[in-house]
Tab-separated table of C-alpha atoms and ligand atoms in Angstrom:
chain	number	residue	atom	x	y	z
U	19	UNK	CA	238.398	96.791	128.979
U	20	UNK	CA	242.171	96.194	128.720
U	21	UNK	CA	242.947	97.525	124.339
U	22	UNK	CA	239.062	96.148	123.417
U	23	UNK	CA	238.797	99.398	121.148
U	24	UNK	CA	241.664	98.047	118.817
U	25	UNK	CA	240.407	95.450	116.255
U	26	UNK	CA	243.577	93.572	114.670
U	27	UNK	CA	246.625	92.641	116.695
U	28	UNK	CA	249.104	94.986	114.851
U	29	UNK	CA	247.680	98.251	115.771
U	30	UNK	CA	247.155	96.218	119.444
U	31	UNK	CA	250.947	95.878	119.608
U	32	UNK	CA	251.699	99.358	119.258
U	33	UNK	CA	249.329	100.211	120.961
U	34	UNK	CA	250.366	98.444	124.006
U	35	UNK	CA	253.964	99.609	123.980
U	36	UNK	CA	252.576	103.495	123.545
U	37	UNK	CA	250.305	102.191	126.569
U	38	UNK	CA	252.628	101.556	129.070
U	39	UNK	CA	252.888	104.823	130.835
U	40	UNK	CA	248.820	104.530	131.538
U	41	UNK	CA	249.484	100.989	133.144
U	42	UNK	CA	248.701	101.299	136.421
U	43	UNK	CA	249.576	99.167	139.517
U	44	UNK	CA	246.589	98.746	141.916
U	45	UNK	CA	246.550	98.083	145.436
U	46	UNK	CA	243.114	98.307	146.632
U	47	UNK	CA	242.669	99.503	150.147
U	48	UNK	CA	239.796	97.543	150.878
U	49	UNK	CA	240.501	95.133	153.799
U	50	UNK	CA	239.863	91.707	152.951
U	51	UNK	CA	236.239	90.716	153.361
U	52	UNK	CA	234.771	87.237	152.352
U	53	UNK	CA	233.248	88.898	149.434
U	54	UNK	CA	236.396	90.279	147.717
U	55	UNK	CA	238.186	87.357	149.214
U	56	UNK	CA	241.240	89.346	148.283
U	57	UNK	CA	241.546	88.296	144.726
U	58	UNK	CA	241.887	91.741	143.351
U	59	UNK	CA	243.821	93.508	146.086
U	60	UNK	CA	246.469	94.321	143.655
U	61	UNK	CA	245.543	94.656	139.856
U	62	UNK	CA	247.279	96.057	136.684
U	63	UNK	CA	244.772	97.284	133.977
U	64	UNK	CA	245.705	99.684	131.433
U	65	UNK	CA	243.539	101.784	129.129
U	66	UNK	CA	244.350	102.092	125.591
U	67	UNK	CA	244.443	105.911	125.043
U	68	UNK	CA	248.199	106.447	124.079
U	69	UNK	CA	247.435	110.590	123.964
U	70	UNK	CA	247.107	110.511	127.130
U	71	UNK	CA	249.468	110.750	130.170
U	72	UNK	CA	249.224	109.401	134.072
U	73	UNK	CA	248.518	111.957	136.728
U	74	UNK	CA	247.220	109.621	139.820
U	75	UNK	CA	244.294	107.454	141.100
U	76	UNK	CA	241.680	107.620	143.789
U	77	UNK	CA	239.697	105.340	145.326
U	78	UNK	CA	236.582	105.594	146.834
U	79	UNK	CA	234.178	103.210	147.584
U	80	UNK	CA	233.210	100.818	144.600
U	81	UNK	CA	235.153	103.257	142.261
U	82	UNK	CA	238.029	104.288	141.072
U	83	UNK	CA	239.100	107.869	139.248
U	84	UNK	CA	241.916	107.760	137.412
U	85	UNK	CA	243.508	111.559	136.558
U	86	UNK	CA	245.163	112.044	133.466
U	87	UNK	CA	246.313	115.019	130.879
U	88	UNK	CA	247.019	114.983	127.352
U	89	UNK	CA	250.442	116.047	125.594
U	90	UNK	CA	249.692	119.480	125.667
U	91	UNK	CA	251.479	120.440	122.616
U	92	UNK	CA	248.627	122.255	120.867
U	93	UNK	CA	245.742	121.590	119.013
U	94	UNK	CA	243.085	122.054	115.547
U	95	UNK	CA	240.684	124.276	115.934
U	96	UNK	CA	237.873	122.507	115.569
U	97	UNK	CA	235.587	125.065	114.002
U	98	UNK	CA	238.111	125.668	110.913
U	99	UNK	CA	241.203	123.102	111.940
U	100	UNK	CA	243.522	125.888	112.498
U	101	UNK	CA	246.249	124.202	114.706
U	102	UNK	CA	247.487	126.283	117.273
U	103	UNK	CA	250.305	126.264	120.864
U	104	UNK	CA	248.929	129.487	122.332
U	105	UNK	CA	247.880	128.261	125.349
U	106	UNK	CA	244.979	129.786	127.202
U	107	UNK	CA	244.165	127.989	130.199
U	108	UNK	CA	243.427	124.066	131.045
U	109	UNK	CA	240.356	123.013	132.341
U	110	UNK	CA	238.926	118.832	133.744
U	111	UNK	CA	236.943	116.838	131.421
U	112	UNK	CA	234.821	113.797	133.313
U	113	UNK	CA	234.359	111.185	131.465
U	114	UNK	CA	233.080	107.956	132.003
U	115	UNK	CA	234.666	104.661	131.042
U	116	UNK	CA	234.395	100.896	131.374
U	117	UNK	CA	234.437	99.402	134.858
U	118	UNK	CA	237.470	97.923	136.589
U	119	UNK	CA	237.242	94.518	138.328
U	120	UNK	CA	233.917	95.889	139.630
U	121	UNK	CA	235.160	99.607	139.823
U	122	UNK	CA	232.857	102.496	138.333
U	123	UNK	CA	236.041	104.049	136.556
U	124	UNK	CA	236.129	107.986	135.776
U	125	UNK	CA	238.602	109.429	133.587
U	126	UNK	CA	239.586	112.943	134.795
U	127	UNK	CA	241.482	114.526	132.369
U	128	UNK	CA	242.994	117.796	131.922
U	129	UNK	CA	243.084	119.132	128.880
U	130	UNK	CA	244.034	122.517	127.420
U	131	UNK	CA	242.070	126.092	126.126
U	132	UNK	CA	243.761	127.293	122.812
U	133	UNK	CA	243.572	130.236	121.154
U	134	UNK	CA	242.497	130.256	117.732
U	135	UNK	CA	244.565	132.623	115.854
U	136	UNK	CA	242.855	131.869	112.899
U	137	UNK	CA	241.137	135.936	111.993
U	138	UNK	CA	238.666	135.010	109.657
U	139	UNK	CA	237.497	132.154	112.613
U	140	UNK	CA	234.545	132.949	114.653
U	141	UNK	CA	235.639	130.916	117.454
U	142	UNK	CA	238.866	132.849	119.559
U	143	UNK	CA	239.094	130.175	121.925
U	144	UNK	CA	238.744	126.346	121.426
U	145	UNK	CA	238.948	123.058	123.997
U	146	UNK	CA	241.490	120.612	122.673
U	147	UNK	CA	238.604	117.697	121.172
U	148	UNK	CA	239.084	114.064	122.790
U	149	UNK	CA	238.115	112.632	119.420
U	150	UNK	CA	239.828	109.305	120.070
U	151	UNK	CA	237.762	108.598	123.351
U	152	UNK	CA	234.396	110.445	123.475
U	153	UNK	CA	232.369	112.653	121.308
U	154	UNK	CA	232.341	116.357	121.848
U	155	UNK	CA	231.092	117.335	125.246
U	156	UNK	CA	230.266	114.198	126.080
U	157	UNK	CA	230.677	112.652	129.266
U	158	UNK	CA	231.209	108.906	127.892
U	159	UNK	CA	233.590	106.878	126.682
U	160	UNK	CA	232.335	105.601	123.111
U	161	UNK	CA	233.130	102.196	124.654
U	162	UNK	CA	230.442	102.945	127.369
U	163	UNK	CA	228.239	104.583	124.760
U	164	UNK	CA	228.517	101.340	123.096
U	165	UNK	CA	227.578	98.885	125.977
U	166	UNK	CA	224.680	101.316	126.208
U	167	UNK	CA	223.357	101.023	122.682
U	168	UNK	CA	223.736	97.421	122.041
U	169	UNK	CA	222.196	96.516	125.488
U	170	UNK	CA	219.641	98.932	124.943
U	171	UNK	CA	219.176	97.244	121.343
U	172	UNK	CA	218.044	93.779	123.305
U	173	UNK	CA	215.784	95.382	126.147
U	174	UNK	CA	213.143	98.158	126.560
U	175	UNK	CA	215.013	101.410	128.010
U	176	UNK	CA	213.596	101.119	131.774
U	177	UNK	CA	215.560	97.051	131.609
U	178	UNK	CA	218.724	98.335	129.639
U	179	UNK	CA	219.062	100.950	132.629
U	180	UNK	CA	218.869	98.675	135.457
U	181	UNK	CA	221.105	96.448	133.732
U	182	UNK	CA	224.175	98.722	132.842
U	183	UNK	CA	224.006	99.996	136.816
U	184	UNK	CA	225.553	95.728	137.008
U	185	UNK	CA	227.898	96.700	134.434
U	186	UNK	CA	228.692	100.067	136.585
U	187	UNK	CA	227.752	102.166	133.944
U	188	UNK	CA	224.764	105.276	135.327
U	189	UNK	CA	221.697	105.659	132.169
U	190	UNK	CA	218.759	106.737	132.982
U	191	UNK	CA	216.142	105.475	130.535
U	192	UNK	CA	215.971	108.558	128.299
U	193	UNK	CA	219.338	108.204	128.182
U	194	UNK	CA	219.186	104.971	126.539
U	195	UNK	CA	216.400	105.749	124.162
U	196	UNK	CA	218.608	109.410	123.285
U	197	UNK	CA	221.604	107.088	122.302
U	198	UNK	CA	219.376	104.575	120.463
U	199	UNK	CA	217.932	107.522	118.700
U	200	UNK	CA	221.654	108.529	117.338
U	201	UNK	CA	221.441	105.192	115.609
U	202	UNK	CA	219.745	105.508	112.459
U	203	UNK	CA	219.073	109.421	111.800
U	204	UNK	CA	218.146	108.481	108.476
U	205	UNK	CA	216.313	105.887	106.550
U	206	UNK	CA	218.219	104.082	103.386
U	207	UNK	CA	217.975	105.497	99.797
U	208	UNK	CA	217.675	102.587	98.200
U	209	UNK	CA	214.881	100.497	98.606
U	210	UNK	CA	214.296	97.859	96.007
U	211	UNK	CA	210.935	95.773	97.949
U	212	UNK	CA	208.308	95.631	96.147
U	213	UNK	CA	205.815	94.185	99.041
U	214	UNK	CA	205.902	96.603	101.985
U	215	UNK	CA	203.423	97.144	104.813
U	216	UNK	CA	202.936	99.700	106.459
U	217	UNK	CA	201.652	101.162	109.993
U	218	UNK	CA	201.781	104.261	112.257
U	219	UNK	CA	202.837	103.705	116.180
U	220	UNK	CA	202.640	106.402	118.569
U	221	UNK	CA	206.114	108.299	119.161
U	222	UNK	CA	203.880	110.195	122.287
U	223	UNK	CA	200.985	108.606	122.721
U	224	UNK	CA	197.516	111.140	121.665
U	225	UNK	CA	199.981	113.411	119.983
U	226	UNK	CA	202.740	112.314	117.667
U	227	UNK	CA	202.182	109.755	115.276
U	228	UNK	CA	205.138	108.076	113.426
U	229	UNK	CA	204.632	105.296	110.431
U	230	UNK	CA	207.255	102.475	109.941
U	231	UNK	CA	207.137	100.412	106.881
U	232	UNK	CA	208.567	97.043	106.915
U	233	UNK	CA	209.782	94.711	104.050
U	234	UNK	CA	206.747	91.619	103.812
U	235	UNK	CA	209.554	89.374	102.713
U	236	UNK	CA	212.593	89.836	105.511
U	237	UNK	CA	210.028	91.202	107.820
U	238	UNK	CA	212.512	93.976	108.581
U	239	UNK	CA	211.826	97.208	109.315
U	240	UNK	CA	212.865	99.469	106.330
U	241	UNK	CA	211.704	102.929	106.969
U	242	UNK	CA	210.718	105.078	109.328
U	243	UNK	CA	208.673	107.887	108.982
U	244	UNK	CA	207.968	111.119	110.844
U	245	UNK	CA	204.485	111.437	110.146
U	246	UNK	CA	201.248	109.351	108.994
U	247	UNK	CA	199.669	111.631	106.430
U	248	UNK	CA	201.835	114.342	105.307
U	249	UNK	CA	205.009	115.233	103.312
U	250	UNK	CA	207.742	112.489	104.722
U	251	UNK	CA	204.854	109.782	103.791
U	252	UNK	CA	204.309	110.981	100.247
U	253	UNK	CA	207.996	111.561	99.606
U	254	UNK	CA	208.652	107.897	100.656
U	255	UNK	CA	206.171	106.401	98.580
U	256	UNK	CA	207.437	109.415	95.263
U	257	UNK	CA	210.849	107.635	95.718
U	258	UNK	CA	209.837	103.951	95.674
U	259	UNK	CA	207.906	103.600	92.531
U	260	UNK	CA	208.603	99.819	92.411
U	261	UNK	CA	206.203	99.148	95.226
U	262	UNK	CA	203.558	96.726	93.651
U	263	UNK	CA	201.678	95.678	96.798
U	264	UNK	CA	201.115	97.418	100.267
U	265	UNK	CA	199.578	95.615	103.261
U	266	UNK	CA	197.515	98.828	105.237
U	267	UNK	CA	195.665	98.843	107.732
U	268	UNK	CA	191.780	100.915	107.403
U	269	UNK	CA	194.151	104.262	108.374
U	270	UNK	CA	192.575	106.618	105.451
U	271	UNK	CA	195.728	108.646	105.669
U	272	UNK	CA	197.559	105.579	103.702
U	273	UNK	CA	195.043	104.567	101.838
U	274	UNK	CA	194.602	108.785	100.923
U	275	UNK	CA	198.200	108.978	100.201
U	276	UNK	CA	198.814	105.765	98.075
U	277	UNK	CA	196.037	106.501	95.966
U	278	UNK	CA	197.256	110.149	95.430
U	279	UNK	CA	201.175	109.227	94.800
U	280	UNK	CA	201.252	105.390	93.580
U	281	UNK	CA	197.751	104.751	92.353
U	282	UNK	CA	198.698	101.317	90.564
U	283	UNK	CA	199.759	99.610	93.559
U	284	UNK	CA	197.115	96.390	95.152
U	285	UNK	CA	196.300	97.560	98.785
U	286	UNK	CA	195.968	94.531	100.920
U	287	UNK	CA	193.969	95.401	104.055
U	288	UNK	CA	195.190	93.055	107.264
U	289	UNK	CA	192.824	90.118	108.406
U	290	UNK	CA	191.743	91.834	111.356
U	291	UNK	CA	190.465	94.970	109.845
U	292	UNK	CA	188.665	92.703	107.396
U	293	UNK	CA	187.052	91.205	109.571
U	294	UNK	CA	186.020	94.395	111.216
U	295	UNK	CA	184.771	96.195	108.230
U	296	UNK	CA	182.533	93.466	107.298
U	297	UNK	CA	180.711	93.023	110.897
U	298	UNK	CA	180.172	96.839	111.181
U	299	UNK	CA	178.382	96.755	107.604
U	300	UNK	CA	176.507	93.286	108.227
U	301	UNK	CA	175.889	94.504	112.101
U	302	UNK	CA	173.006	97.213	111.553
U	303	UNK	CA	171.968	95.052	108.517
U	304	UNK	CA	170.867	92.328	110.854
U	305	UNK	CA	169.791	94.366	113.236
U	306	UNK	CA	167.511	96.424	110.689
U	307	UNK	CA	165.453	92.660	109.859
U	308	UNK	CA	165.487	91.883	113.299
U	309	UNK	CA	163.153	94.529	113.630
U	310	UNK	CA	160.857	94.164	110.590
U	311	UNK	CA	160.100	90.892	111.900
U	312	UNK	CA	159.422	91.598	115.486
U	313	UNK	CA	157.032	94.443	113.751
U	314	UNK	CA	155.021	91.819	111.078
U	315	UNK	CA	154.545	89.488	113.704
U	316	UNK	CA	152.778	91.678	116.254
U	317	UNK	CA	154.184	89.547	119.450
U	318	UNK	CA	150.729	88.482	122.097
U	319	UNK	CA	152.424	90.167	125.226
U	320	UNK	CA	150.716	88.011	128.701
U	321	UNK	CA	148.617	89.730	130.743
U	322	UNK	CA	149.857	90.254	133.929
U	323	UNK	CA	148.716	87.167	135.806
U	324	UNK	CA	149.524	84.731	133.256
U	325	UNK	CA	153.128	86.448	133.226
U	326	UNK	CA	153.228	86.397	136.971
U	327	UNK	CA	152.298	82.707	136.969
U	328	UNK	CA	154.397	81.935	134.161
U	329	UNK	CA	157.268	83.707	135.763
U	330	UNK	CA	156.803	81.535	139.273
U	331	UNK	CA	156.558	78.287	137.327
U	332	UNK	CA	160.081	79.589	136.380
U	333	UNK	CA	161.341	80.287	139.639
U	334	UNK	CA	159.851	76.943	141.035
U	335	UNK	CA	161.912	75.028	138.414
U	336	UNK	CA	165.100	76.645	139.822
U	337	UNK	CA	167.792	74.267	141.653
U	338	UNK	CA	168.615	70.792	141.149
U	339	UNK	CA	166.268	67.713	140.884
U	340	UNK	CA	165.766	67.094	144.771
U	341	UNK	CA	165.480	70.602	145.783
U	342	UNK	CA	162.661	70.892	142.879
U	343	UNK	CA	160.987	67.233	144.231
U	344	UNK	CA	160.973	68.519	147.523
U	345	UNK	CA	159.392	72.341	146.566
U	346	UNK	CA	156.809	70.483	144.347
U	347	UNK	CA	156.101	67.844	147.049
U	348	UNK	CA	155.676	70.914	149.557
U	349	UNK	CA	153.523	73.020	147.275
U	350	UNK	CA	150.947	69.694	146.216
U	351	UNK	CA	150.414	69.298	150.006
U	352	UNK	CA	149.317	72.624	150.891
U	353	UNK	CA	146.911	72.638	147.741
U	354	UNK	CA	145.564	69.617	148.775
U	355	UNK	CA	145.344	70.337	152.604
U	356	UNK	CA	143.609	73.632	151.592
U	357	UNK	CA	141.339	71.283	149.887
U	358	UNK	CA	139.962	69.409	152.992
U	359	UNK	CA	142.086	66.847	152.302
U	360	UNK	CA	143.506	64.981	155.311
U	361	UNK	CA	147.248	64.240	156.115
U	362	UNK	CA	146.222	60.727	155.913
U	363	UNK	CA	144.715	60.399	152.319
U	364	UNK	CA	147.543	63.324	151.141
U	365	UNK	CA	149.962	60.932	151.838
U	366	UNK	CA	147.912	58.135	150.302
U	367	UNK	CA	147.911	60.312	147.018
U	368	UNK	CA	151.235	61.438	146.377
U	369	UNK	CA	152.854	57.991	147.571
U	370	UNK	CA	154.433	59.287	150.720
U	371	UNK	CA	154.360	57.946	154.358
U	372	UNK	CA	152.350	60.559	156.096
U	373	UNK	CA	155.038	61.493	159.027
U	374	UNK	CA	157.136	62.503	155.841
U	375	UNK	CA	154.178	64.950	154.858
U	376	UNK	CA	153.052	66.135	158.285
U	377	UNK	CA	156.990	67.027	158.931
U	378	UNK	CA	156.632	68.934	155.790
U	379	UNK	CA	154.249	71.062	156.188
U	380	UNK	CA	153.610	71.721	159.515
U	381	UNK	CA	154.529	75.000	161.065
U	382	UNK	CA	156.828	75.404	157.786
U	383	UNK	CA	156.697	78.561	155.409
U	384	UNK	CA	157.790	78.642	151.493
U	385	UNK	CA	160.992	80.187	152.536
U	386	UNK	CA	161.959	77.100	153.872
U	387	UNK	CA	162.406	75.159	150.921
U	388	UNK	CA	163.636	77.648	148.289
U	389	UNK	CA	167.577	78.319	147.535
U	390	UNK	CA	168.730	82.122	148.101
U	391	UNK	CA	168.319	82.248	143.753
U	392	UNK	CA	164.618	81.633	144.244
U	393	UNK	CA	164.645	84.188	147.242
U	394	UNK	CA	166.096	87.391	145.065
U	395	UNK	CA	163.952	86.050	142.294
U	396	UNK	CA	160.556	86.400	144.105
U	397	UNK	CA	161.252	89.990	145.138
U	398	UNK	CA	160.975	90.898	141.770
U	399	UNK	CA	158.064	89.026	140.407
U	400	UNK	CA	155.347	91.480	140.040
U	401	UNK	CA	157.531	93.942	138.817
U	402	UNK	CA	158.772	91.715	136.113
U	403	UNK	CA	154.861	90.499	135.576
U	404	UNK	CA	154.511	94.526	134.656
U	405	UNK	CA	156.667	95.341	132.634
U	406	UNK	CA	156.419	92.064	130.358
U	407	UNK	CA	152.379	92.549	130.391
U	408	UNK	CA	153.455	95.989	128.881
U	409	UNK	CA	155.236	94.780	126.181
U	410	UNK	CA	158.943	94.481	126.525
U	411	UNK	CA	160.505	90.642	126.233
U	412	UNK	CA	164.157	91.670	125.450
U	413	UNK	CA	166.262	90.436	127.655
U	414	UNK	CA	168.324	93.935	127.571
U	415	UNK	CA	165.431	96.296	128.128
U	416	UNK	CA	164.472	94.025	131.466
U	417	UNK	CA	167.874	94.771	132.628
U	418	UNK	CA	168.070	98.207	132.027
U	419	UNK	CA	164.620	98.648	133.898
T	524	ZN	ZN1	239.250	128.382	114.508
């Protein structure tokens, strides 16, 4: 922190002989534990504001306040910069600056109330302005203000503020996006792309819409807008006439407004909404001679039984190829056993020893040999055989029923 407001090393050299009486000698009274290992017991630092004069410091723990006042020997106005000496009172500023060898540092600093005697001034009593260290009523440092905008720059405003509490510095997230927002209050005059795009973004989500045009070329943001369809968009577009191509996306607020204000411009529409504007159009299309076929061909729905059958030739055919051999092994028995056929001459005809048969189907039930798939599957088979019999072989309506 030591002079890093002052750019060349002239204005640093002055600077640091004007400095001297806010050098201050350190001696923390921390005792020395393995984690400060002493190093900076005793420390100089100096701040660079030469209006100002030492009072005193206090420590307490993990920061350090350092208690100043300035010259006291008057000040402008700063409502009509009328300088004046009549004193009226003093009053403490708190302001927050860099940190010091790990110290949160605050600047107390008493400065004075002057009268403006100024008549034709509406303001009769004026705070002497800090302008060389922090904006009006503000209660940071512009170096601090600084760290806080360029971190917030790199990170999203819920990161930046976790990150400056390392750098001892206290922003809650608004505060980050309020100082960020102080940035760029208004978007350049001059503009000489001539292949923007454009797009809205949500400023509060469901409620405020913003639009942001970027340069195609740098890829830069170049604009930002306060609305999507109204005045600021229109007067945007009015004052770039040398526009000759605009990527959009299907918003027909752009497509409304650069019709109605640049009407010779080629719109380019993005890939994705491309894309999407020719499957909702082709879509119902398809759809529509889906139908007309379905309806010329006049489908032969199964009667139930054959649908029931055809249905547990389905569910038979479940499973891999031994659990299939097995079932159909299993199944050929019974028929034949219900036939009058003997173990014996079963055997005999599907080319199995006849222990393997009897062991199959004695005492044994269906159950046995199907998989838990097959199980569900059954439960539903005459309820499936009715509804096909009745005319419905989309795969869709048999969910939904
Ligand atoms: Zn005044």
């Amino acid at each position: 922190m030591l002079f890093s407001n002052f750019k060349d090393t002239t204005s640093l050299r002055v600077t640091m002989q004007q400095a001297i009486s806010t050098t201050y000698k350190y001696t923390s009274k921390k005792e020395n534990t393995p984690t400060n290992r002493g190093l900076f017991h005793d420390f100089r630092f100096s701040l660079g504001y030469d209006n100002l004069q030492q009072d005193g410091i206090s420590e307490a723990v993990g920061s350090l306040t350092v208690f100043l006042h300035t010259a006291g020997k008057g000040a402008s106005c700063p409502y009509c910069g009328h300088f004046s000496h009549r004193l009226h009172s003093y009053y403490s500023r708190h302001i927050q600056d860099l940190e010091v060898y790990g110290h949160t540092l605050e600047l107390v600093i008493k400065v004075g109330k002057y009268y403006c005697d100024n008549v034709s001034c509406p303001q009769k009593i004026f705070c002497e302005p800090l302008s060389f260290l922090a904006r009006r009523y503000g209660r940071r440092s512009y170096l601090v203000e600084e760290r806080i905008r360029s971190i917030s720059l790199e990170l999203t405003s819920r990161k930046a503020s976790s990150l400056l509490q390392l750098f001892h510095i206290t922003a809650s997230s608004s505060s980050c996006l309020r100082i960020l927002q102080q940035c760029g209050q208004h978007n350049p005059m001059h503009n000489k792309s001539i292949y923007v795009g454009i797009d809205d973004f949500a400023y509060k989500k469901g409620k405020d819409y913003m639009s942001v045009v970027v340069d195609q070329m740098t890829h830069m943001p170049i604009a930002l807008l306060e609305d999507r369809n109204g005045e600021a968009l229109d007067n945007w577009l009015a004052r770039n006439p040398q526009i000759q191509y605009i990527t959009r996306d299907r918003g027909r607020c752009f497509t409304e407004a650069i019709n109605r204000i640049i009407p010779g411009v080629t719109q380019i529409c993005d890939r994705f909404h491309l894309t999407k504007n020719m499957t909702d159009t082709m879509i119902p299309e398809i759809e529509k001679m889906i139908r007309q076929t379905k309806q010329k061909l006049k489908y032969e729905y199964p009667d139930r039984d054959t649908a029931s059958s055809l249905i547990l030739q389905d569910i038979f055919n479940m499973g891999d190829v031994r659990h299939r051999e097995k079932l159909k092994i299993y199944r050929e028995s019974l028929n034949l056993k219900m036939q009058g056929m003997t173990i014996e001459q079963t055997a005999a005809h599907l080319g199995k020893k006849s222990r393997y048969i009897y062991k199959l189907i004695h005492n044994r039930r269906i159950g046995a040999y199907l998989n838990e798939q097959q199980k569900t599957a059954l439960k539903y088979v005459s309820e499936l055989a009715t509804i096909i019999s009745a005319g419905c072989i989309t795969r869709n309506i048999l969910a939904q029923k």
